[in-house]
Amino acid sequence: LVGSRGKKASSFRTALRLMAGGAIDTAPVISRVLTLEEWQEGIEAVGAGHKVVFAIDADTVEAEAAADLAGPN
C-alpha cells in the first residue's frame, strides 16, 4: 500500500492487515492488479484516470536481487 501522505508506517501495516483479513473490501477501489512487467499498460491506465495497483512478489524480488549480487555463473 503506497501513495498515502502524512501517515506513519504503522498505519500502512494496519491497513494491509485489515485488507488481508478481509475486513476492508478493496473491490470498489481496485479494479485491476498488474505485474511490474505490465508497467506500460499501467501508465496508460493512469493516463485514462484509473487507479493502478502493481503486485510485487517479495520472494521473487529477493531471489532476483540475490542472483544479481552473486554475479554471472
Coordinates of N, CA and C in Angstrom, one line a residue, residues 59-71:
D59 N 9.2 -12.5 -2.6 CA 10.2 -13.6 -2.7 C 10.9 -13.6 -4.0
T60 N 10.2 -13.3 -5.1 CA 10.8 -13.3 -6.4 C 11.8 -12.1 -6.5
V61 N 11.4 -10.9 -6.0 CA 12.3 -9.8 -6.0 C 13.6 -10.1 -5.2
E62 N 13.4 -10.7 -4.0 CA 14.6 -11.1 -3.2 C 15.5 -12.0 -3.9
A63 N 14.9 -13.1 -4.5 CA 15.7 -14.1 -5.3 C 16.5 -13.4 -6.4
E64 N 15.8 -12.5 -7.2 CA 16.4 -11.9 -8.3 C 17.6 -11.0 -7.8
A65 N 17.4 -10.3 -6.7 CA 18.4 -9.4 -6.2 C 19.6 -10.2 -5.7
A66 N 19.4 -11.4 -5.1 CA 20.5 -12.2 -4.7 C 21.2 -12.7 -5.9
A67 N 20.5 -13.1 -6.9 CA 21.2 -13.6 -8.1 C 22.0 -12.5 -8.8
D68 N 21.5 -11.3 -8.8 CA 22.3 -10.1 -9.3 C 23.5 -9.9 -8.5
L69 N 23.4 -10.0 -7.2 CA 24.6 -9.7 -6.4 C 25.7 -10.9 -6.5
A70 N 25.2 -12.1 -6.8 CA 26.1 -13.2 -7.0 C 26.9 -13.1 -8.3
G71 N 26.4 -12.3 -9.2 CA 27.1 -12.1 -10.5 C 26.9 -13.3 -11.4

